[in-house]
Tab-separated table of C-alpha atoms in Angstrom:
chain	number	residue	atom	x	y	z
A	1	ALA	CA	12.194	-29.417	-4.843
A	2	ARG	CA	12.381	-27.828	-1.440
A	3	THR	CA	8.661	-27.303	-1.100
A	4	GLY	CA	7.132	-30.169	-3.150
A	5	ALA	CA	5.407	-27.575	-5.393
A	6	ALA	CA	4.495	-28.297	-8.981
A	7	ALA	CA	6.127	-26.237	-11.776
A	8	ALA	CA	4.525	-24.912	-14.916
A	9	GLY	CA	5.826	-23.674	-18.181
A	10	SER	CA	3.455	-20.809	-18.537
A	11	TRP	CA	1.011	-18.774	-16.441
A	12	GLN	CA	-1.855	-20.137	-18.615
A	13	GLU	CA	-1.237	-23.695	-17.229
A	14	VAL	CA	-1.503	-22.415	-13.785
A	15	VAL	CA	-4.701	-20.563	-14.377
A	16	GLU	CA	-6.363	-23.372	-16.433
A	17	ASP	CA	-5.403	-26.196	-13.982
A	18	PRO	CA	-8.671	-27.383	-12.347
A	19	ALA	CA	-6.713	-28.366	-9.245
A	20	ASN	CA	-5.970	-24.721	-8.424
A	21	ASP	CA	-8.609	-22.864	-6.419
A	22	ILE	CA	-6.721	-19.618	-5.749
A	23	ILE	CA	-4.207	-17.894	-7.894
A	24	ILE	CA	-1.547	-15.431	-6.462
A	25	VAL	CA	-0.493	-12.944	-9.160
A	26	ALA	CA	2.857	-11.391	-8.342
A	27	THR	CA	4.218	-10.024	-11.530
A	28	THR	CA	5.590	-6.793	-12.840
A	29	HIS	CA	2.790	-4.224	-13.028
A	30	ASP	CA	2.120	-4.728	-16.696
A	31	GLY	CA	0.994	-8.340	-15.989
A	32	LEU	CA	-1.132	-7.900	-12.877
A	33	ALA	CA	-4.550	-6.979	-14.411
A	34	LYS	CA	-4.326	-9.306	-17.337
A	35	LEU	CA	-3.366	-12.412	-15.371
A	36	SER	CA	-5.847	-11.597	-12.614
A	37	ARG	CA	-8.771	-11.181	-14.996
A	38	SER	CA	-7.932	-14.426	-16.720
A	39	ALA	CA	-7.687	-16.297	-13.481
A	40	LEU	CA	-11.186	-14.856	-12.336
A	41	GLU	CA	-12.717	-15.807	-15.669
A	42	ALA	CA	-11.332	-19.374	-15.184
A	43	GLY	CA	-13.307	-19.532	-11.941
A	44	LYS	CA	-10.376	-18.925	-9.497
A	45	HIS	CA	-10.220	-16.688	-6.552
A	46	VAL	CA	-7.311	-14.250	-6.919
A	47	LEU	CA	-4.831	-12.569	-4.576
A	48	CYS	CA	-3.174	-9.925	-6.762
A	49	GLU	CA	-0.104	-7.966	-5.582
A	50	LYS	CA	-0.534	-4.263	-5.233
A	51	PRO	CA	-1.358	-2.086	-7.088
A	52	VAL	CA	-3.433	-4.630	-9.084
A	53	GLY	CA	-2.938	-2.642	-12.274
A	54	ARG	CA	-0.979	0.236	-13.846
A	55	ASP	CA	-3.917	2.632	-13.784
A	56	PRO	CA	-7.430	3.004	-12.392
A	57	GLN	CA	-9.135	1.530	-15.573
A	58	GLU	CA	-7.052	-1.686	-15.372
A	59	VAL	CA	-7.894	-2.118	-11.657
A	60	ARG	CA	-11.583	-1.337	-12.379
A	61	ASP	CA	-11.666	-4.031	-15.092
A	62	VAL	CA	-10.356	-6.627	-12.671
A	63	VAL	CA	-12.879	-5.655	-9.923
A	64	GLU	CA	-15.694	-5.785	-12.396
A	65	ALA	CA	-14.490	-9.252	-13.639
A	66	ALA	CA	-14.538	-10.596	-9.965
A	67	ALA	CA	-18.118	-9.354	-9.501
A	68	ALA	CA	-19.261	-10.896	-12.846
A	69	CYS	CA	-17.557	-14.172	-12.098
A	70	GLY	CA	-18.648	-14.393	-8.452
A	71	ARG	CA	-15.111	-14.922	-7.343
A	72	HIS	CA	-13.097	-13.189	-4.523
A	73	LEU	CA	-10.407	-10.736	-5.376
A	74	TRP	CA	-7.950	-9.542	-2.672
A	75	ALA	CA	-5.144	-6.975	-3.169
A	76	GLY	CA	-1.689	-7.573	-1.681
A	77	TYR	CA	-1.385	-4.786	0.794
A	78	ASN	CA	0.613	-6.772	3.234
A	79	HIS	CA	1.575	-3.734	5.287
A	80	ARG	CA	-1.796	-3.959	6.985
A	81	PHE	CA	-0.470	-7.051	8.665
A	82	HIS	CA	2.795	-5.698	10.031
A	83	PRO	CA	2.271	-6.080	13.749
A	84	ALA	CA	3.229	-2.442	14.642
A	85	LEU	CA	0.890	-1.087	12.104
A	86	ALA	CA	-1.794	-3.391	13.200
A	87	ARG	CA	-1.348	-2.296	16.801
A	88	ALA	CA	-1.453	1.391	15.820
A	89	ARG	CA	-4.731	0.852	13.883
A	90	GLU	CA	-6.238	-1.134	16.836
A	91	ALA	CA	-5.445	1.829	19.156
A	92	ALA	CA	-7.009	4.310	16.736
A	93	VAL	CA	-10.196	2.217	16.150
A	94	ARG	CA	-10.576	1.548	19.863
A	95	GLY	CA	-10.500	5.287	20.443
A	96	ASP	CA	-7.346	5.395	22.519
A	97	LEU	CA	-6.042	8.198	20.364
A	98	GLY	CA	-9.252	10.135	20.375
A	99	GLU	CA	-10.533	11.693	17.098
A	100	ILE	CA	-7.682	11.662	14.528
A	101	ASP	CA	-6.241	15.041	13.719
A	102	PHE	CA	-3.576	14.106	11.190
A	103	ILE	CA	-1.354	11.345	9.769
A	104	ARG	CA	2.244	11.865	8.704
A	105	ALA	CA	3.911	9.059	6.631
A	106	ARG	CA	7.247	8.643	4.959
A	107	TYR	CA	8.648	5.681	3.001
A	108	GLY	CA	11.717	5.385	0.788
A	109	HIS	CA	14.934	3.808	-0.289
A	110	GLY	CA	17.813	4.763	-2.480
A	111	GLY	CA	17.677	2.199	-5.258
A	112	ARG	CA	20.797	0.478	-6.495
A	113	PRO	CA	23.185	0.914	-9.328
A	114	GLY	CA	21.321	0.507	-12.639
A	115	TYR	CA	17.960	0.986	-10.923
A	116	GLU	CA	16.734	3.196	-13.716
A	117	LYS	CA	17.262	0.308	-16.211
A	118	GLU	CA	15.073	-2.124	-14.283
A	119	TRP	CA	11.345	-2.686	-14.999
A	120	ARG	CA	10.401	0.104	-12.405
A	121	GLY	CA	12.064	2.610	-14.614
A	122	ASP	CA	10.072	1.572	-17.748
A	123	PRO	CA	6.852	3.570	-18.001
A	124	ALA	CA	5.150	0.882	-20.170
A	125	ARG	CA	5.748	-1.879	-17.536
A	126	ALA	CA	5.462	0.047	-14.401
A	127	GLY	CA	2.660	2.557	-15.048
A	128	GLY	CA	4.027	4.931	-12.392
A	129	GLY	CA	7.120	5.618	-10.381
A	130	GLU	CA	7.738	5.637	-6.622
A	131	LEU	CA	4.222	6.943	-5.929
A	132	LEU	CA	2.665	3.828	-7.470
A	133	ASP	CA	5.401	1.583	-6.092
A	134	GLN	CA	5.550	2.368	-2.402
A	135	GLY	CA	3.135	5.213	-2.076
A	136	VAL	CA	0.160	2.895	-2.586
A	137	HIS	CA	0.882	1.220	0.737
A	138	LEU	CA	0.758	4.601	2.623
A	139	VAL	CA	-2.370	5.689	0.843
A	140	ASP	CA	-3.952	2.413	1.634
A	141	LEU	CA	-3.063	2.647	5.247
A	142	CYS	CA	-4.422	6.181	5.524
A	143	LEU	CA	-7.690	5.266	3.893
A	144	CYS	CA	-7.979	2.399	6.410
A	145	LEU	CA	-7.946	4.978	9.220
A	146	LEU	CA	-9.728	7.927	7.668
A	147	GLY	CA	-12.295	5.998	5.518
A	148	ASP	CA	-12.021	8.295	2.502
A	149	PHE	CA	-10.639	11.552	1.249
A	150	ALA	CA	-12.390	14.543	-0.221
A	151	SER	CA	-9.362	16.093	-2.122
A	152	VAL	CA	-5.695	15.883	-2.668
A	153	THR	CA	-2.865	18.140	-3.779
A	154	GLY	CA	0.865	17.831	-4.022
A	155	TYR	CA	3.899	17.184	-6.283
A	156	THR	CA	5.582	14.364	-8.111
A	157	GLU	CA	9.190	15.021	-9.197
A	158	THR	CA	12.063	13.339	-10.835
A	159	ARG	CA	14.975	14.468	-8.798
A	160	PHE	CA	17.843	11.979	-9.516
A	161	TRP	CA	16.964	8.869	-11.499
A	162	GLU	CA	16.823	9.123	-15.273
A	163	ILE	CA	13.276	7.691	-15.453
A	164	GLU	CA	11.088	10.541	-16.831
A	165	PRO	CA	8.152	10.689	-17.149
A	166	LEU	CA	8.082	8.524	-14.034
A	167	GLU	CA	8.712	10.138	-10.594
A	168	ASP	CA	11.341	9.186	-7.980
A	169	ASN	CA	9.790	11.393	-5.327
A	170	ALA	CA	6.129	12.251	-4.482
A	171	PHE	CA	4.613	14.569	-1.944
A	172	GLY	CA	0.862	14.375	-1.168
A	173	LEU	CA	-1.529	16.156	1.110
A	174	PHE	CA	-4.825	14.228	1.331
A	175	ARG	CA	-7.816	15.798	3.162
A	176	SER	CA	-10.772	13.996	4.491
A	177	PRO	CA	-14.378	15.153	4.282
A	178	SER	CA	-14.072	16.328	7.978
A	179	GLY	CA	-10.847	18.151	7.416
A	180	GLN	CA	-8.267	15.618	8.671
A	181	VAL	CA	-4.999	15.773	6.664
A	182	ALA	CA	-2.744	12.792	5.664
A	183	SER	CA	0.757	13.873	4.644
A	184	ILE	CA	2.780	11.422	2.598
A	185	HIS	CA	6.321	11.607	1.211
A	186	VAL	CA	7.759	8.558	-0.838
A	187	SER	CA	11.161	8.605	-2.256
A	188	TRP	CA	13.732	6.710	-4.376
A	189	THR	CA	16.366	9.132	-3.125
A	190	GLN	CA	16.002	8.271	0.529
A	191	TRP	CA	19.574	6.990	0.653
A	192	ARG	CA	19.096	5.052	3.933
A	193	ASN	CA	15.878	2.956	3.801
A	194	LEU	CA	13.109	4.411	5.949
A	195	PHE	CA	9.523	3.731	6.988
A	196	SER	CA	7.617	6.010	9.371
A	197	PHE	CA	3.825	6.196	9.966
A	198	GLU	CA	2.440	8.506	12.555
A	199	VAL	CA	-1.129	8.975	13.714
A	200	PHE	CA	-1.970	11.896	16.110
A	201	GLY	CA	-5.288	12.330	17.726
A	202	ARG	CA	-6.867	14.607	20.329
A	203	GLU	CA	-5.977	12.229	23.175
A	204	GLY	CA	-2.820	10.582	22.030
A	205	TYR	CA	-0.616	9.265	19.206
A	206	ALA	CA	0.679	6.054	17.572
A	207	VAL	CA	4.157	6.234	15.866
A	208	VAL	CA	5.380	3.283	13.871
A	209	ASP	CA	9.097	3.100	12.752
A	210	GLY	CA	10.712	0.438	10.710
A	211	LEU	CA	9.528	-2.692	8.908
A	212	GLY	CA	12.437	-4.989	9.838
A	213	GLY	CA	15.335	-5.882	7.688
A	214	SER	CA	16.937	-2.981	5.829
A	215	TYR	CA	14.178	-0.623	7.050
A	216	GLY	CA	15.244	-1.057	10.689
A	217	PRO	CA	13.680	-2.751	13.712
A	218	GLU	CA	9.929	-2.511	13.782
A	219	GLN	CA	8.500	-0.524	16.700
A	220	VAL	CA	5.374	1.269	17.684
A	221	ARG	CA	5.238	3.947	20.351
A	222	LEU	CA	1.685	4.525	21.773
A	223	GLY	CA	1.379	7.833	23.668
A	224	ARG	CA	-1.390	9.219	25.811
A	225	ARG	CA	-1.559	13.048	26.003
A	226	ARG	CA	-1.277	14.622	29.470
A	227	PRO	CA	-1.788	18.441	29.176
A	228	GLY	CA	1.257	20.296	30.269
A	229	VAL	CA	3.562	17.362	31.003
A	230	VAL	CA	5.293	14.601	29.045
A	231	PRO	CA	2.815	12.047	27.658
A	232	ASP	CA	2.536	8.622	28.995
A	233	GLU	CA	4.230	6.386	26.412
A	234	GLU	CA	4.295	2.584	25.837
A	235	VAL	CA	7.020	1.346	23.457
A	236	ILE	CA	6.530	-2.098	21.824
A	237	ASP	CA	9.215	-3.748	19.744
A	238	PHE	CA	8.617	-6.460	17.108
A	239	PRO	CA	12.065	-7.947	16.509
A	240	GLY	CA	11.017	-11.126	14.854
A	241	LYS	CA	10.846	-12.117	11.169
A	242	ASP	CA	8.466	-10.371	8.703
A	243	LEU	CA	5.303	-12.456	8.907
A	244	SER	CA	2.999	-9.955	7.134
A	245	TRP	CA	2.536	-12.071	4.012
A	246	ALA	CA	1.847	-15.235	6.046
A	247	SER	CA	-0.638	-13.287	8.164
A	248	GLU	CA	-2.295	-11.879	5.122
A	249	TRP	CA	-2.635	-15.407	3.593
A	250	ALA	CA	-4.026	-16.815	6.786
A	251	ASP	CA	-6.630	-14.023	6.910
A	252	ILE	CA	-7.619	-14.818	3.339
A	253	LEU	CA	-8.073	-18.508	3.945
A	254	ASP	CA	-10.221	-17.653	7.003
A	255	HIS	CA	-12.332	-15.515	4.880
A	256	LEU	CA	-12.940	-18.368	2.426
A	257	GLU	CA	-13.492	-20.913	5.092
A	258	THR	CA	-15.841	-18.936	7.373
A	259	GLY	CA	-17.090	-16.116	5.376
A	260	ARG	CA	-15.903	-13.584	7.872
A	261	ARG	CA	-14.386	-10.484	6.301
A	262	GLY	CA	-10.944	-10.035	7.787
A	263	GLY	CA	-8.259	-7.293	7.325
A	264	ALA	CA	-7.058	-8.199	3.850
A	265	ALA	CA	-7.660	-5.530	1.224
A	266	VAL	CA	-10.349	-6.281	-1.327
A	267	GLY	CA	-10.497	-5.210	-4.891
A	268	GLU	CA	-12.726	-2.272	-4.325
A	269	GLU	CA	-10.266	-0.941	-1.799
A	270	ALA	CA	-7.484	-1.270	-4.254
A	271	LEU	CA	-9.444	0.592	-6.768
A	272	ALA	CA	-10.053	3.456	-4.340
A	273	THR	CA	-6.420	3.646	-3.547
A	274	ILE	CA	-5.138	3.831	-7.163
A	275	GLU	CA	-7.909	6.412	-8.021
A	276	TRP	CA	-6.448	8.677	-5.272
A	277	ILE	CA	-2.946	7.998	-6.539
A	278	TYR	CA	-3.957	9.196	-10.029
A	279	ARG	CA	-5.707	12.184	-8.556
A	280	LEU	CA	-2.411	13.228	-7.001
A	281	TYR	CA	-0.746	12.747	-10.444
A	282	ALA	CA	-3.290	15.178	-11.816
A	283	ALA	CA	-2.851	17.637	-8.946
A	284	SER	CA	0.884	17.707	-9.540
A	285	ARG	CA	0.503	17.936	-13.352
A	286	GLU	CA	-2.124	20.684	-13.248
A	287	GLY	CA	-1.028	22.571	-10.160
A	288	ARG	CA	-4.327	22.344	-8.433
A	289	VAL	CA	-6.410	20.582	-5.663
A	290	VAL	CA	-8.160	17.581	-7.114
A	291	GLY	CA	-11.438	16.222	-5.588
A	292	ILE	CA	-13.505	13.028	-6.160
A	293	GLY	CA	-15.053	14.583	-9.369
A	294	GLY	CA	-11.624	15.032	-10.775
């Protein structure tokens, strides 16, 4: 009533309606791949929320469906559009930081009473725990900056929540082909919500803290190395509302209207991200370093 939107009694009605050109799929993880594939096969473009599926095979099926149907598939990695993260990436791409040496990223919250009984605590519906829930955002952001990884090692653990075999903490060390390291820690036992993403290069650094709301004010600190003395530093605050989803949507519409590829994640990028997530699962399970060949 507030927006003038139409309502439907089932997802099938939405997918099959010829008036709909683009379908946004924002369900629990067990519905993402199935609904996205159905929408693509019905001739719709699709924006599917991360991680697009519960495992690499589900995501691969959706990516292949998009190619076979000649439709666009985007993945909902809205963190790319948080202004502090976008500013940090711009600085890195522009060369302000010099060659990247390492990335250090942390993301977490503390759940809420009964969290283990929600869908995220159900292996069949979730597919993975905190690594697949929030960790995918960090892996996606690291891949945006480093291009690809060559190997990963680390640990996934269940420290507090009764959700085994799912994890409530994950620690990953990803190494690029040229030796750069991306360190991530994601947690459902981070009792005070936290987001931190740090990029350090030969000439400077970009440090992002907060995402707004319960994660604290969004800010980026851009530092320029000065050997032997305190770095020059610019601090930029972003106190407004979270517009990352609106910016992501605008980017997608521009892509459709002009053909220009913007910053929104596409299906192939979502597949690369979940493949690295599952390599980290294998590394933890088997106690070894896992590369592209498994």
